[in-house]
PDB file of C-alpha atoms in Angstrom:
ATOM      1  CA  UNK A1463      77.027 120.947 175.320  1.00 53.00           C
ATOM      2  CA  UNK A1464      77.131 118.517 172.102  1.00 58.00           C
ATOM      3  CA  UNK A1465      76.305 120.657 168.699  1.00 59.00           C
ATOM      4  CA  UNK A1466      73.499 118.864 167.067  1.00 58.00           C
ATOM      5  CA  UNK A1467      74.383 116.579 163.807  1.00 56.00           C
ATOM      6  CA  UNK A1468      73.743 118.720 160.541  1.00 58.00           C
ATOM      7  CA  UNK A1469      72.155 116.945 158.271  1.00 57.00           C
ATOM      8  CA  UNK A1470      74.959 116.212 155.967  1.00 60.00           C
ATOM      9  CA  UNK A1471      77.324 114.749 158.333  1.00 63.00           C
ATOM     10  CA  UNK A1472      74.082 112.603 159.504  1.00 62.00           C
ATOM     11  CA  UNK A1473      73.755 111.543 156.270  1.00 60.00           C
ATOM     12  CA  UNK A1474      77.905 111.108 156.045  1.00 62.00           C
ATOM     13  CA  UNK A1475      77.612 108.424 159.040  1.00 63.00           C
ATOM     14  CA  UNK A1476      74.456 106.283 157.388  1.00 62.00           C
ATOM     15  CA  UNK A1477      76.513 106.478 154.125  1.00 62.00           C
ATOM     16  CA  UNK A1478      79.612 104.907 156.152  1.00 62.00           C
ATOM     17  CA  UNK A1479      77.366 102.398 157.640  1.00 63.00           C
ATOM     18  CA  UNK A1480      76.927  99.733 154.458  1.00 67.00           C
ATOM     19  CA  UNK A1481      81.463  99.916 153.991  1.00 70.00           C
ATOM     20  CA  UNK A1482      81.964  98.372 157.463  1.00 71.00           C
ATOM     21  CA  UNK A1483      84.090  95.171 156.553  1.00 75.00           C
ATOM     22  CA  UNK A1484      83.564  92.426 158.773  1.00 80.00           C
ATOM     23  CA  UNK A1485      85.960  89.312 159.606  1.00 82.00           C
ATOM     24  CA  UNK A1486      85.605  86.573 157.407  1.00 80.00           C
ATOM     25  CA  UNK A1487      84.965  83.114 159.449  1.00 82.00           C
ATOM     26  CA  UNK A1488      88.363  81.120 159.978  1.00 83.00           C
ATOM     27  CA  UNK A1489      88.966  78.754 157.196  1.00 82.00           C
ATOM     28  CA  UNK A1490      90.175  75.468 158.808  1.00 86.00           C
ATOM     29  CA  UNK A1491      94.225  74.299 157.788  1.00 82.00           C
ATOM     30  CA  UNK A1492      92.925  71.258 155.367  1.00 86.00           C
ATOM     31  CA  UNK A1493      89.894  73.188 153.745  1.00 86.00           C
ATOM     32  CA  UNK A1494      92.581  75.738 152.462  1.00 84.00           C
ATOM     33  CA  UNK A1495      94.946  72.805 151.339  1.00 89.00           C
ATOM     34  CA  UNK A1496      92.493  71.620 148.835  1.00 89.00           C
ATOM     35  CA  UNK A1497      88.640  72.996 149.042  1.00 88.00           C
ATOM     36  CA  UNK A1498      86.786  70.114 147.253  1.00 87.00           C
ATOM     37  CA  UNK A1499      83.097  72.760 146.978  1.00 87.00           C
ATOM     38  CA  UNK A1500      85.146  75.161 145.167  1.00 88.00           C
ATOM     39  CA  UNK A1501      87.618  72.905 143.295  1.00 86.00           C
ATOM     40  CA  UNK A1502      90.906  75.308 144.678  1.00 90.00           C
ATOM     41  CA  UNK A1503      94.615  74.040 146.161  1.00 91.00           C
ATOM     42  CA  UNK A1504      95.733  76.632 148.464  1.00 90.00           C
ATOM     43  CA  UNK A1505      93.140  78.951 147.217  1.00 85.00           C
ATOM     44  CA  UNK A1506      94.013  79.297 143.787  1.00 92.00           C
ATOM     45  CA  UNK A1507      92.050  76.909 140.398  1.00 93.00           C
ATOM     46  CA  UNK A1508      93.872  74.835 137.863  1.00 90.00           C
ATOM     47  CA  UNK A1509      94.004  77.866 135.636  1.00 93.00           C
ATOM     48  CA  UNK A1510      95.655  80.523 138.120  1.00 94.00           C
ATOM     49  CA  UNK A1511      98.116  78.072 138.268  1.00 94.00           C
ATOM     50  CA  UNK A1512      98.783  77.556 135.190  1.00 96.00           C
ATOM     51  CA  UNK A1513      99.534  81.328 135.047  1.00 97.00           C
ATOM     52  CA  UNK A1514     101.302  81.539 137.617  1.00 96.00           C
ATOM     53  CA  UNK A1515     103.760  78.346 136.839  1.00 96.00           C
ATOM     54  CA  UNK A1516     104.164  79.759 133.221  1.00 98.00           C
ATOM     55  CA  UNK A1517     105.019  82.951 134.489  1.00 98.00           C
ATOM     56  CA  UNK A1518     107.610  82.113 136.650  1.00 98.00           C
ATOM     57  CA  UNK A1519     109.483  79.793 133.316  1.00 98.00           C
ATOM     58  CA  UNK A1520     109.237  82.488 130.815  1.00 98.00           C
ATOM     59  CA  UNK A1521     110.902  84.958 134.515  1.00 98.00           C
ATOM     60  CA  UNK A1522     113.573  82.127 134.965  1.00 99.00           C
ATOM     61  CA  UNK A1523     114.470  81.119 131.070  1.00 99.00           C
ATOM     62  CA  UNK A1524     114.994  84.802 130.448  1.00 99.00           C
ATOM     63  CA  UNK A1525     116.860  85.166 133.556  1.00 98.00           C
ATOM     64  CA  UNK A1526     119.225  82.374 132.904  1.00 98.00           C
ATOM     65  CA  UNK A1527     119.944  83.715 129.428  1.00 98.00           C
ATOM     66  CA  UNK A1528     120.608  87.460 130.609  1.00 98.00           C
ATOM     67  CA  UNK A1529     123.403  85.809 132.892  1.00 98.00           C
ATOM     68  CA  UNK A1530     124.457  83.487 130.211  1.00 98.00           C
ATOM     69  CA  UNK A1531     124.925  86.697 127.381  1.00 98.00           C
ATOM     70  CA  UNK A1532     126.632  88.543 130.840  1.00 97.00           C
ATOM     71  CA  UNK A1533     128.778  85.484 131.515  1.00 96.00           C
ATOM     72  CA  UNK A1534     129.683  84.855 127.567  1.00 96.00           C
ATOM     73  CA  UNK A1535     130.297  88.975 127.250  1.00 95.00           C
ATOM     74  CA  UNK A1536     132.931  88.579 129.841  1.00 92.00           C
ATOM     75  CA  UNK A1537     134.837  85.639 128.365  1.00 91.00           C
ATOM     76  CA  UNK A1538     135.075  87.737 125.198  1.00 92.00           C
ATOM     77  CA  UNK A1539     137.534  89.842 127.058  1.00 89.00           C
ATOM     78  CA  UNK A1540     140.090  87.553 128.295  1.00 87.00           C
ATOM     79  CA  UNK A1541     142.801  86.302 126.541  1.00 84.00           C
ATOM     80  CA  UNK A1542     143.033  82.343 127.176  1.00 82.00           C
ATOM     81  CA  UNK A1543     146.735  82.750 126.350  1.00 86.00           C
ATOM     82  CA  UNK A1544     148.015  85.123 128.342  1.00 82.00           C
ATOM     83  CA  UNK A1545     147.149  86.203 132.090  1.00 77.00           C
ATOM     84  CA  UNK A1546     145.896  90.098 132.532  1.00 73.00           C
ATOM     85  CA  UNK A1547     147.973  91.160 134.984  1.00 73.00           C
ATOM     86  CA  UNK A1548     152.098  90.114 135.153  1.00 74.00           C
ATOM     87  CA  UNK A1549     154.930  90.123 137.509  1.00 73.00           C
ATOM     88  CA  UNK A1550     155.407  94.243 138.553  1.00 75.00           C
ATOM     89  CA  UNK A1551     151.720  95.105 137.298  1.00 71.00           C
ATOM     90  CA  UNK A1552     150.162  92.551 139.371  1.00 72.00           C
ATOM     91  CA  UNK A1553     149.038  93.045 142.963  1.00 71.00           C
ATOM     92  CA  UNK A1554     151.020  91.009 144.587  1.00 74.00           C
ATOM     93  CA  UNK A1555     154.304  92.043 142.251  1.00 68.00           C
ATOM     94  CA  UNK A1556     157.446  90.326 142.297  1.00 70.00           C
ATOM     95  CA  UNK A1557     156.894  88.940 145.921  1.00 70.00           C
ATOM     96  CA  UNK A1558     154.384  86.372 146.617  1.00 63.00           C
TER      97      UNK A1558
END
């Protein structure tokens, strides 16, 4: 036999009722390519773009001078002069 609904899990269930998320309609290929109603290129407006391509050149100039400090840090070390490693101390030693 089925226990009858109490009246707070009743009211639990109507509650649940309005958060039921449908599927949006398909958008069709070209209408997300450039909407012309709602002025967007592959969903996004002029100014999310703008964010988004500024972002991503402050990301890559700060990248590209990390690895340029890295890169000039390391050239520091060597001697142009000399080579590090010589004859017996050398991994291949005496015999190439």
């Amino acid at each position: 036999m089925s226990k009858p609904k109490s009246p707070t899990n009743q009211y639990q269930q109507e509650e649940d009722a309005f958060f039921v998320r449908r599927k949006p309609d398909p958008i069709p290929f070209t209408k997300f390519l450039y909407n012309s109603t709602e002025g967007t290129v592959l969903g996004r407006n002029a100014t999310s773009w703008a964010k988004i391509g500024t972002f991503y050149m402050i990301f890559y100039c700060v990248l590209a001078a990390l690895v340029a400090v890295c890169m000039w840090v390391f050239f520091q070390t060597l001697d142009p002069r000399t080579p590090k490693w010589q004859l017996d101390q050398s991994l291949i030693g005496t015999n190439p």
